[in-house]
């Protein structure tokens, strides 16, 4: 018989040859039930390079079926097989004796297997004990290599490597039995669907009918048919693997064959799905996976999950998997080794774990399941709504009451005039609306006086007034102004003026002689007068400003042809809003030439406007001079993937700010007039200022272009597509800054625990908070250590130390009120993690107490458990266990896949921080804000832990 070749060994589960010897019916304890029982043997074959097949071994594989479903392992048949006569006598015995014998046989087989493995291990260790000095984890790998180099012991070294792998396989099988494989093997799904199998197949069948040609589905349409349109390459490999299993190499399949494929893909058995995944890699069907094949499947998975960087390092990660799974250096891995890696995934993923989940969270959730009556439910909702919105409610109520009062006062005043007899209710309605317009045109300036609001945030008024809603209040007032304009201008133009024109000469002389002159004016005369012209111009300018300020125009959601495309974007919004300077001039002129009022002290328009206009003008003047007194020098510029520009500049000595605040930035090279707000990403303790700007509009696009021209390719070892600093030869564009200004996130110190949620570039306000929180923790620890050292060095200082401690402890307690912070960053692009890579690594290195917990989520990758991301999860776990670095983010922070389960996050926060006051700060798209706000409401009803939600506008 020829020598064995290690390259092409495979055990086929279907290669068992039945023994055709018939068994008499008497031998069956169940009568005719086992009248045709077949005995099987397991045959192991070697496929040689010259395409010859060598028989390695033939082993009996007796399977004993019993009433309770116990099945003796095939491997135990050799070590614990009974003589034929004994087996026959057992079959003729009663079923109870058969069950007893099977249990004894199983116990005997397991005992002999363990004894054999121990003896084999002892013998291998004795022969190759020198290998332990080379590798504590894989003692046989080095010995196999050395033995191979020595021709005289090559066969012995290879045999020992095979024996070591056989031993590891035996252990893996025992480990799987003990651990309950179903618990760890719920993943490796090929199809992610929320519907049941029948509904899912119905949709696939519909897709087949739409895509099929002449009753056949072509290979190119397979991905779209089964719902894997976004990962077509992966679906094609899956198609080929399923075809190879049926010895099918056609480019098209029928509906019956598609149903067979679908049944295998959606099989609930993990072993079946694992075999399919293995077959996708094992294209030559030799039962082995080489390093090159591992590299191919890594690149395929990276392509399906849009991880371009992972594809570049596929060779490195393939070697990492082979190093872990092939310590014997045989050059291939088998199915059971791939399964072992999946079982051990959670062992490797012991970094950045989620919060501990205790029964306390379950008890809190159960409280919310108790049935409540409809009255009690509505009462609870109303109470929560009042608790969350009482500041907004009383401010809006006061504002509405003022408008109603002004409207009623002016309405009654004009109802008693003689003009009411001619014009009717149109006149007092128009004048009442005009009074609310004057009030609102004055009030609308207050929410945008940012310096004033920033100062008021630090006062006790912040408890009563929701300064975080200043922009929303600004928009609400604008809506009231629109309603006022419609009532005022509409009544005058459509009702008052026509009635005045139709008035007889005698009635006119009696009623309006002193108001419009001796001659009765025509409709054109009324419109082209000072009052009419100023009013119409104000309406036109305000329509333009209001229209371009809407989300559709400001966010470029409306695409217009050239040259009208300039009417969309932030630039159009910015410049059109400055038309209100002209509007206010026209408004004062219009108020001075108002009809039916002749005494100056009754022309009250300027009285409403004087204070707000002076305050706003003062703020703009302050900003102008302050920006000139804040000279900044650019220290570093970097342009990262995702069109993000990072600007790091010198920090003016008088520029004092809090974490979470923002500042305005102007670049004269882009526009000498435009100022744009950006969150400050540096902490107050840093000696520089930094902002991260993502390209979202025309101004940011032009800013990136200007700095791209001044940047150079990155130095080796540094991240960023383009970089520039003080050593760059090209001169960097000039920058002006103004601020800082208040934001919701600056109040994070008021909470015991922080939940910071950022979507994409929305993570910027929280980066500064994380750095500031970490700096405060380190500072407080240093102060605590210094106090401890002083007390130890001078224990006799009694009252002095006591007084000093009393002074320090309250301050420390106040500073450390925030005990924990949980940062969740959700992004769609892998390159986004480069934006704050340095900050994340710094926090991970310095946070020895575990105060800050960071979680990265990449939504472009399929959720954990999906077959398309299974290998990426394995590589991620192995690389972090070995090197301490996440392969996706490049940091020490683990990257999770898909979107977070926010309900689970809130549940775990409740369990870990019972009765705490948790501040939930969010910056990102409005869709998630609604979900987080709803979860805050739900969990506030379930237990003593209270969540307060704040969202950032950008």
PDB file of C-alpha atoms in Angstrom, residues 620-797:
ATOM      1  CA  UNK A 620     -23.045  91.596  16.117  1.00  0.00           C
ATOM      2  CA  UNK A 621     -20.684  94.461  16.914  1.00  0.00           C
ATOM      3  CA  UNK A 622     -19.202  92.456  19.774  1.00  0.00           C
ATOM      4  CA  UNK A 623     -18.705  89.477  17.497  1.00  0.00           C
ATOM      5  CA  UNK A 624     -17.003  91.662  14.907  1.00  0.00           C
ATOM      6  CA  UNK A 625     -14.459  93.117  17.287  1.00  0.00           C
ATOM      7  CA  UNK A 626     -14.015  89.900  19.293  1.00  0.00           C
ATOM      8  CA  UNK A 627     -13.214  87.865  16.212  1.00  0.00           C
ATOM      9  CA  UNK A 628     -10.487  90.346  15.397  1.00  0.00           C
ATOM     10  CA  UNK A 629      -9.064  90.063  18.911  1.00  0.00           C
ATOM     11  CA  UNK A 630      -8.862  86.241  18.663  1.00  0.00           C
ATOM     12  CA  UNK A 631      -5.863  85.742  16.413  1.00  0.00           C
ATOM     13  CA  UNK A 632      -5.400  82.037  15.783  1.00  0.00           C
ATOM     14  CA  UNK A 633      -2.582  80.192  14.099  1.00  0.00           C
ATOM     15  CA  UNK A 634      -3.260  76.918  12.359  1.00  0.00           C
ATOM     16  CA  UNK A 635      -1.160  74.155  13.886  1.00  0.00           C
ATOM     17  CA  UNK A 636      -2.350  71.145  11.926  1.00  0.00           C
ATOM     18  CA  UNK A 637      -4.780  70.325   9.143  1.00  0.00           C
ATOM     19  CA  UNK A 638      -5.896  66.841   8.158  1.00  0.00           C
ATOM     20  CA  UNK A 639      -8.461  65.619   5.660  1.00  0.00           C
ATOM     21  CA  UNK A 640      -9.858  62.214   6.597  1.00  0.00           C
ATOM     22  CA  UNK A 641     -12.073  59.701   4.788  1.00  0.00           C
ATOM     23  CA  UNK A 642     -15.719  60.649   4.712  1.00  0.00           C
ATOM     24  CA  UNK A 643     -14.901  64.216   3.617  1.00  0.00           C
ATOM     25  CA  UNK A 644     -14.009  65.393   7.113  1.00  0.00           C
ATOM     26  CA  UNK A 645     -11.641  68.305   7.593  1.00  0.00           C
ATOM     27  CA  UNK A 646      -9.871  68.638  10.952  1.00  0.00           C
ATOM     28  CA  UNK A 647      -8.499  72.042  11.927  1.00  0.00           C
ATOM     29  CA  UNK A 648      -6.219  72.335  14.943  1.00  0.00           C
ATOM     30  CA  UNK A 649      -5.324  75.911  15.889  1.00  0.00           C
ATOM     31  CA  UNK A 650      -3.681  77.861  18.653  1.00  0.00           C
ATOM     32  CA  UNK A 651      -5.833  78.744  21.645  1.00  0.00           C
ATOM     33  CA  UNK A 652      -6.166  82.464  22.489  1.00  0.00           C
ATOM     34  CA  UNK A 653      -5.500  83.117  26.204  1.00  0.00           C
ATOM     35  CA  UNK A 654      -8.862  84.850  26.713  1.00  0.00           C
ATOM     36  CA  UNK A 655     -10.864  82.114  24.964  1.00  0.00           C
ATOM     37  CA  UNK A 656     -12.573  80.237  27.833  1.00  0.00           C
ATOM     38  CA  UNK A 657     -15.092  77.518  27.064  1.00  0.00           C
ATOM     39  CA  UNK A 658     -16.806  74.427  28.428  1.00  0.00           C
ATOM     40  CA  UNK A 659     -16.923  70.975  26.907  1.00  0.00           C
ATOM     41  CA  UNK A 660     -19.939  70.592  24.634  1.00  0.00           C
ATOM     42  CA  UNK A 661     -19.963  74.223  23.499  1.00  0.00           C
ATOM     43  CA  UNK A 662     -19.444  75.423  19.945  1.00  0.00           C
ATOM     44  CA  UNK A 663     -17.848  78.338  18.151  1.00  0.00           C
ATOM     45  CA  UNK A 664     -18.200  80.128  14.818  1.00  0.00           C
ATOM     46  CA  UNK A 665     -15.516  79.845  12.153  1.00  0.00           C
ATOM     47  CA  UNK A 666     -14.882  82.158   9.215  1.00  0.00           C
ATOM     48  CA  UNK A 667     -12.442  81.641   6.383  1.00  0.00           C
ATOM     49  CA  UNK A 668     -11.947  84.858   4.373  1.00  0.00           C
ATOM     50  CA  UNK A 669     -10.497  82.842   1.491  1.00  0.00           C
ATOM     51  CA  UNK A 670     -13.923  81.189   1.077  1.00  0.00           C
ATOM     52  CA  UNK A 671     -16.225  84.070   2.055  1.00  0.00           C
ATOM     53  CA  UNK A 672     -15.462  87.282   3.951  1.00  0.00           C
ATOM     54  CA  UNK A 673     -18.965  87.414   5.413  1.00  0.00           C
ATOM     55  CA  UNK A 674     -20.080  83.904   6.315  1.00  0.00           C
ATOM     56  CA  UNK A 675     -19.714  82.478   9.829  1.00  0.00           C
ATOM     57  CA  UNK A 676     -20.539  78.836  10.486  1.00  0.00           C
ATOM     58  CA  UNK A 677     -20.954  77.043  13.847  1.00  0.00           C
ATOM     59  CA  UNK A 678     -18.956  73.921  14.749  1.00  0.00           C
ATOM     60  CA  UNK A 679     -18.637  71.933  17.960  1.00  0.00           C
ATOM     61  CA  UNK A 680     -15.308  72.258  19.757  1.00  0.00           C
ATOM     62  CA  UNK A 681     -13.666  68.827  19.892  1.00  0.00           C
ATOM     63  CA  UNK A 682     -10.723  69.790  22.098  1.00  0.00           C
ATOM     64  CA  UNK A 683     -11.155  69.807  25.863  1.00  0.00           C
ATOM     65  CA  UNK A 684     -10.808  72.965  27.989  1.00  0.00           C
ATOM     66  CA  UNK A 685      -7.590  71.548  29.414  1.00  0.00           C
ATOM     67  CA  UNK A 686      -5.890  71.295  26.017  1.00  0.00           C
ATOM     68  CA  UNK A 687      -3.518  74.020  24.865  1.00  0.00           C
ATOM     69  CA  UNK A 688      -5.110  74.134  21.414  1.00  0.00           C
ATOM     70  CA  UNK A 689      -8.526  74.406  19.760  1.00  0.00           C
ATOM     71  CA  UNK A 690      -9.817  71.854  17.281  1.00  0.00           C
ATOM     72  CA  UNK A 691     -12.919  71.385  15.151  1.00  0.00           C
ATOM     73  CA  UNK A 692     -14.014  68.591  12.818  1.00  0.00           C
ATOM     74  CA  UNK A 693     -15.915  69.799   9.749  1.00  0.00           C
ATOM     75  CA  UNK A 694     -17.763  67.425   7.450  1.00  0.00           C
ATOM     76  CA  UNK A 695     -18.551  68.413   3.881  1.00  0.00           C
ATOM     77  CA  UNK A 696     -22.328  68.800   3.820  1.00  0.00           C
ATOM     78  CA  UNK A 697     -22.928  72.022   1.884  1.00  0.00           C
ATOM     79  CA  UNK A 698     -21.464  74.487  -0.548  1.00  0.00           C
ATOM     80  CA  UNK A 699     -19.449  76.450   2.036  1.00  0.00           C
ATOM     81  CA  UNK A 700     -17.863  73.365   3.598  1.00  0.00           C
ATOM     82  CA  UNK A 701     -17.142  71.981   0.144  1.00  0.00           C
ATOM     83  CA  UNK A 702     -15.290  75.132  -0.814  1.00  0.00           C
ATOM     84  CA  UNK A 703     -13.465  75.141   2.536  1.00  0.00           C
ATOM     85  CA  UNK A 704     -12.221  71.620   1.923  1.00  0.00           C
ATOM     86  CA  UNK A 705     -11.045  72.572  -1.576  1.00  0.00           C
ATOM     87  CA  UNK A 706      -9.077  75.547  -0.255  1.00  0.00           C
ATOM     88  CA  UNK A 707      -7.293  73.478   2.393  1.00  0.00           C
ATOM     89  CA  UNK A 708      -6.734  70.531   0.042  1.00  0.00           C
ATOM     90  CA  UNK A 709      -4.587  72.749  -2.114  1.00  0.00           C
ATOM     91  CA  UNK A 710      -2.437  73.631   0.898  1.00  0.00           C
ATOM     92  CA  UNK A 711      -2.114  70.044   2.186  1.00  0.00           C
ATOM     93  CA  UNK A 712       0.436  67.379   1.360  1.00  0.00           C
ATOM     94  CA  UNK A 713       0.229  63.569   1.408  1.00  0.00           C
ATOM     95  CA  UNK A 714       0.436  62.126   4.933  1.00  0.00           C
ATOM     96  CA  UNK A 715       3.738  61.151   6.458  1.00  0.00           C
ATOM     97  CA  UNK A 716       4.262  57.403   6.804  1.00  0.00           C
ATOM     98  CA  UNK A 717       2.625  56.083   9.930  1.00  0.00           C
ATOM     99  CA  UNK A 718       0.151  58.962  10.250  1.00  0.00           C
ATOM    100  CA  UNK A 719      -3.528  58.781   9.419  1.00  0.00           C
ATOM    101  CA  UNK A 720      -5.389  61.172   7.171  1.00  0.00           C
ATOM    102  CA  UNK A 721      -5.514  61.432   3.412  1.00  0.00           C
ATOM    103  CA  UNK A 722      -3.901  64.869   3.324  1.00  0.00           C
ATOM    104  CA  UNK A 723      -2.027  66.684   6.044  1.00  0.00           C
ATOM    105  CA  UNK A 724      -0.467  70.072   6.723  1.00  0.00           C
ATOM    106  CA  UNK A 725       1.143  71.745   9.726  1.00  0.00           C
ATOM    107  CA  UNK A 726       3.463  74.596  10.611  1.00  0.00           C
ATOM    108  CA  UNK A 727       6.324  72.928   8.755  1.00  0.00           C
ATOM    109  CA  UNK A 728       4.405  72.819   5.481  1.00  0.00           C
ATOM    110  CA  UNK A 729       5.951  75.000   2.820  1.00  0.00           C
ATOM    111  CA  UNK A 730       2.658  76.304   1.511  1.00  0.00           C
ATOM    112  CA  UNK A 731       0.967  79.001   3.519  1.00  0.00           C
ATOM    113  CA  UNK A 732      -2.302  77.948   5.134  1.00  0.00           C
ATOM    114  CA  UNK A 733      -5.478  80.016   4.706  1.00  0.00           C
ATOM    115  CA  UNK A 734      -6.364  82.449   7.458  1.00  0.00           C
ATOM    116  CA  UNK A 735      -9.087  81.628   9.984  1.00  0.00           C
ATOM    117  CA  UNK A 736     -11.196  83.762  12.317  1.00  0.00           C
ATOM    118  CA  UNK A 737     -13.140  82.373  15.275  1.00  0.00           C
ATOM    119  CA  UNK A 738     -15.914  83.685  17.479  1.00  0.00           C
ATOM    120  CA  UNK A 739     -17.389  82.201  20.630  1.00  0.00           C
ATOM    121  CA  UNK A 740     -17.810  80.142  22.625  1.00  0.00           C
ATOM    122  CA  UNK A 741     -21.564  79.629  22.647  1.00  0.00           C
ATOM    123  CA  UNK A 742     -23.752  77.470  24.862  1.00  0.00           C
ATOM    124  CA  UNK A 743     -25.122  74.062  23.883  1.00  0.00           C
ATOM    125  CA  UNK A 744     -27.142  71.349  25.648  1.00  0.00           C
ATOM    126  CA  UNK A 745     -24.136  69.086  26.139  1.00  0.00           C
ATOM    127  CA  UNK A 746     -22.305  71.614  28.309  1.00  0.00           C
ATOM    128  CA  UNK A 747     -24.594  70.719  31.240  1.00  0.00           C
ATOM    129  CA  UNK A 748     -23.318  67.149  31.452  1.00  0.00           C
ATOM    130  CA  UNK A 749     -21.875  67.746  34.938  1.00  0.00           C
ATOM    131  CA  UNK A 750     -25.396  67.880  36.373  1.00  0.00           C
ATOM    132  CA  UNK A 751     -25.923  64.136  35.934  1.00  0.00           C
ATOM    133  CA  UNK A 752     -24.692  61.047  37.753  1.00  0.00           C
ATOM    134  CA  UNK A 753     -24.322  58.997  34.562  1.00  0.00           C
ATOM    135  CA  UNK A 754     -23.977  60.061  30.929  1.00  0.00           C
ATOM    136  CA  UNK A 755     -25.268  58.284  27.839  1.00  0.00           C
ATOM    137  CA  UNK A 756     -23.696  60.031  24.848  1.00  0.00           C
ATOM    138  CA  UNK A 757     -25.023  59.026  21.426  1.00  0.00           C
ATOM    139  CA  UNK A 758     -23.530  60.414  18.234  1.00  0.00           C
ATOM    140  CA  UNK A 759     -24.401  59.617  14.617  1.00  0.00           C
ATOM    141  CA  UNK A 760     -21.556  60.194  12.212  1.00  0.00           C
ATOM    142  CA  UNK A 761     -20.193  63.713  12.611  1.00  0.00           C
ATOM    143  CA  UNK A 762     -22.656  64.125  15.484  1.00  0.00           C
ATOM    144  CA  UNK A 763     -20.007  62.615  17.758  1.00  0.00           C
ATOM    145  CA  UNK A 764     -18.050  65.898  17.785  1.00  0.00           C
ATOM    146  CA  UNK A 765     -19.602  67.560  20.874  1.00  0.00           C
ATOM    147  CA  UNK A 766     -19.043  64.416  22.934  1.00  0.00           C
ATOM    148  CA  UNK A 767     -15.361  63.982  22.138  1.00  0.00           C
ATOM    149  CA  UNK A 768     -14.580  67.101  24.130  1.00  0.00           C
ATOM    150  CA  UNK A 769     -16.748  65.834  27.010  1.00  0.00           C
ATOM    151  CA  UNK A 770     -14.905  62.501  27.114  1.00  0.00           C
ATOM    152  CA  UNK A 771     -11.522  64.212  27.186  1.00  0.00           C
ATOM    153  CA  UNK A 772     -12.631  66.723  29.790  1.00  0.00           C
ATOM    154  CA  UNK A 773     -14.184  64.037  31.975  1.00  0.00           C
ATOM    155  CA  UNK A 774     -11.021  61.973  31.779  1.00  0.00           C
ATOM    156  CA  UNK A 775      -8.814  64.970  32.586  1.00  0.00           C
ATOM    157  CA  UNK A 776     -10.973  65.777  35.618  1.00  0.00           C
ATOM    158  CA  UNK A 777     -10.769  62.196  36.825  1.00  0.00           C
ATOM    159  CA  UNK A 778      -6.986  62.169  36.557  1.00  0.00           C
ATOM    160  CA  UNK A 779      -6.779  65.563  38.271  1.00  0.00           C
ATOM    161  CA  UNK A 780      -9.043  64.483  41.125  1.00  0.00           C
ATOM    162  CA  UNK A 781      -7.041  61.303  41.612  1.00  0.00           C
ATOM    163  CA  UNK A 782      -3.838  63.344  41.805  1.00  0.00           C
ATOM    164  CA  UNK A 783      -5.428  65.687  44.353  1.00  0.00           C
ATOM    165  CA  UNK A 784      -6.657  62.738  46.381  1.00  0.00           C
ATOM    166  CA  UNK A 785      -3.187  61.202  46.312  1.00  0.00           C
ATOM    167  CA  UNK A 786      -1.573  64.492  47.380  1.00  0.00           C
ATOM    168  CA  UNK A 787      -4.025  64.847  50.288  1.00  0.00           C
ATOM    169  CA  UNK A 788      -3.303  61.271  51.297  1.00  0.00           C
ATOM    170  CA  UNK A 789       0.441  61.892  51.163  1.00  0.00           C
ATOM    171  CA  UNK A 790       0.130  65.043  53.293  1.00  0.00           C
ATOM    172  CA  UNK A 791      -1.931  63.280  55.936  1.00  0.00           C
ATOM    173  CA  UNK A 792       0.549  60.417  56.066  1.00  0.00           C
ATOM    174  CA  UNK A 793       3.576  62.680  56.298  1.00  0.00           C
ATOM    175  CA  UNK A 794       2.077  64.873  59.088  1.00  0.00           C
ATOM    176  CA  UNK A 795      -0.364  62.777  61.153  1.00  0.00           C
ATOM    177  CA  UNK A 796      -0.245  65.232  64.084  1.00  0.00           C
ATOM    178  CA  UNK A 797      -1.696  68.161  62.158  1.00  0.00           C
TER     179      UNK A 797
END
